[in-house]
């Protein structure tokens, strides 16, 4: 896969450089092109490029695009559930070690703010209360 992508990139660069070389050889303003009957005069580009230069440029850009896409590394799947599960299981990963250092829970500041309700802790308290048969302290 890598070799064919490199070949496509090289071919695209060769064709693009050839098209730009041919464009540079064109006379600058030897003859004005005819006015377009389709486009209004305001947006008519008045450029007289030979069709072979235009086609060669388009083909070279398509070859370069295909070569770049094929030569890029494979995408890795986004697995937020794996990352979040690792954070939940590891107390060390949840602690922020310092400013700008890797690791740490990016949401720790939200979870540790005053008035934050820890649902899991309340669920454990409720399960313990149900096991006791509803006796004792009431869950708040």
Coordinates of C-alpha atoms in Angstrom, one line a residue:
X1 CA 0.0 0.0 0.0
X2 CA 2.8 2.4 0.8
X3 CA 4.7 1.9 -2.5
X4 CA 1.6 2.5 -4.6
X5 CA 0.8 5.7 -2.6
X6 CA 4.4 6.9 -3.2
X7 CA 4.1 6.2 -6.9
X8 CA 0.8 8.1 -7.0
X9 CA 2.4 11.1 -5.2
X10 CA 5.4 11.1 -7.6
X11 CA 3.2 10.9 -10.7
X12 CA 0.9 13.7 -9.3
X13 CA 3.9 15.9 -8.7
X14 CA 5.4 15.2 -12.1
X15 CA 2.1 16.0 -13.9
X16 CA 1.5 19.1 -11.8
X17 CA 5.0 20.4 -12.5
X18 CA 4.6 19.7 -16.2
X19 CA 1.2 21.5 -16.3
X20 CA 2.7 24.5 -14.5
X21 CA 5.7 24.5 -16.9
X22 CA 3.3 24.5 -19.9
X23 CA 1.3 27.3 -18.3
X24 CA 4.4 29.4 -18.0
X25 CA 5.2 28.9 -21.7
X26 CA 1.8 30.3 -22.8
X27 CA 1.9 33.9 -24.2
X28 CA 0.7 36.3 -21.5
X29 CA -1.9 38.3 -23.5
X30 CA -1.4 37.6 -27.1
X31 CA -5.1 37.3 -27.9
X32 CA -8.0 38.1 -25.8
X33 CA -10.5 35.3 -25.4
X34 CA -14.0 35.7 -26.6
X35 CA -16.7 36.9 -24.2
X36 CA -18.6 34.1 -22.6
X37 CA -22.2 33.8 -23.6
X38 CA -23.1 31.9 -20.4
X39 CA -21.4 33.9 -17.7
X40 CA -22.1 37.5 -17.0
X41 CA -19.3 39.9 -17.8
X42 CA -18.6 40.6 -14.1
X43 CA -17.6 37.0 -13.3
X44 CA -16.2 36.0 -16.7
X45 CA -12.5 35.1 -16.0
X46 CA -11.3 35.9 -19.5
X47 CA -8.6 33.2 -19.3
X48 CA -7.7 31.3 -22.3
X49 CA -6.1 28.1 -21.0
X50 CA -5.7 25.1 -23.3
X51 CA -7.8 22.1 -22.4
X52 CA -4.8 19.8 -22.0
X53 CA -3.2 22.0 -19.3
X54 CA -6.5 22.1 -17.4
X55 CA -7.0 18.4 -17.6
X56 CA -3.4 17.7 -16.7
X57 CA -3.8 19.9 -13.6
X58 CA -7.0 18.2 -12.5
X59 CA -5.6 14.7 -13.0
X60 CA -2.4 15.7 -11.1
X61 CA -4.5 17.0 -8.2
X62 CA -6.6 13.9 -8.1
X63 CA -3.5 11.7 -8.1
X64 CA -1.9 13.7 -5.3
X65 CA -5.1 13.5 -3.2
X66 CA -5.3 9.7 -3.7
X67 CA -1.7 9.3 -2.8
X68 CA -1.9 11.4 0.3
X69 CA -5.0 9.5 1.5
X70 CA -3.4 6.1 0.8
X71 CA -0.1 7.0 2.5
X72 CA -1.7 8.2 5.7
X73 CA -1.6 5.9 8.7
X74 CA -4.7 3.9 9.7
X75 CA -7.1 5.6 11.9
X76 CA -7.4 4.4 15.5
X77 CA -10.9 3.8 16.8
X78 CA -12.1 6.2 19.5
X79 CA -12.9 4.2 22.6
X80 CA -14.1 6.6 25.2
X81 CA -15.6 3.8 27.3
X82 CA -12.1 2.1 27.6
X83 CA -10.5 5.4 28.7
X84 CA -13.3 6.3 31.1
X85 CA -13.3 2.7 32.6
X86 CA -9.6 2.9 33.2
X87 CA -10.0 6.3 34.9
X88 CA -12.8 4.9 37.1
X89 CA -10.8 1.8 38.2
X90 CA -7.5 3.6 38.9
X91 CA -7.3 6.0 41.8
X92 CA -3.8 7.1 40.7
X93 CA -5.1 8.1 37.2
X94 CA -7.8 10.2 38.8
X95 CA -5.4 12.4 40.7
X96 CA -3.9 15.4 38.9
X97 CA -0.1 15.3 39.4
X98 CA 0.7 18.8 38.3
X99 CA 0.0 21.5 35.8
X100 CA 0.8 20.4 32.3
X101 CA 1.7 16.8 33.3
X102 CA 0.0 13.8 31.7
X103 CA -2.6 11.8 33.6
X104 CA -5.3 13.0 35.8
X105 CA -9.0 13.2 35.4
X106 CA -9.8 16.2 33.2
X107 CA -13.2 16.4 35.0
X108 CA -11.8 16.3 38.6
X109 CA -12.4 19.9 39.2
X110 CA -16.1 19.4 38.4
X111 CA -16.4 16.3 40.6
X112 CA -14.7 17.9 43.6
X113 CA -16.6 21.1 43.7
X114 CA -18.8 21.9 46.7
X115 CA -22.3 20.7 46.3
X116 CA -21.5 18.0 43.8
X117 CA -23.7 15.0 44.4
X118 CA -21.9 11.7 44.2
X119 CA -24.5 9.3 42.7
X120 CA -22.5 6.2 43.2
X121 CA -21.9 6.9 46.9
X122 CA -25.6 7.6 47.4
X123 CA -26.5 4.4 45.5
X124 CA -24.3 2.4 47.9
X125 CA -25.8 4.1 50.9
X126 CA -29.3 3.3 49.6
X127 CA -28.4 -0.4 48.9
X128 CA -27.0 -0.6 52.5
X129 CA -30.2 1.0 53.8
X130 CA -32.4 -1.5 51.8
X131 CA -30.3 -4.4 53.2
X132 CA -31.0 -3.2 56.7
X133 CA -34.7 -3.3 56.0
X134 CA -35.1 0.5 55.9
X135 CA -34.2 0.8 59.5
X136 CA -31.8 3.5 60.8
X137 CA -30.8 6.7 59.3
X138 CA -32.8 7.9 56.4
X139 CA -30.9 8.5 53.1
X140 CA -30.8 12.2 52.3

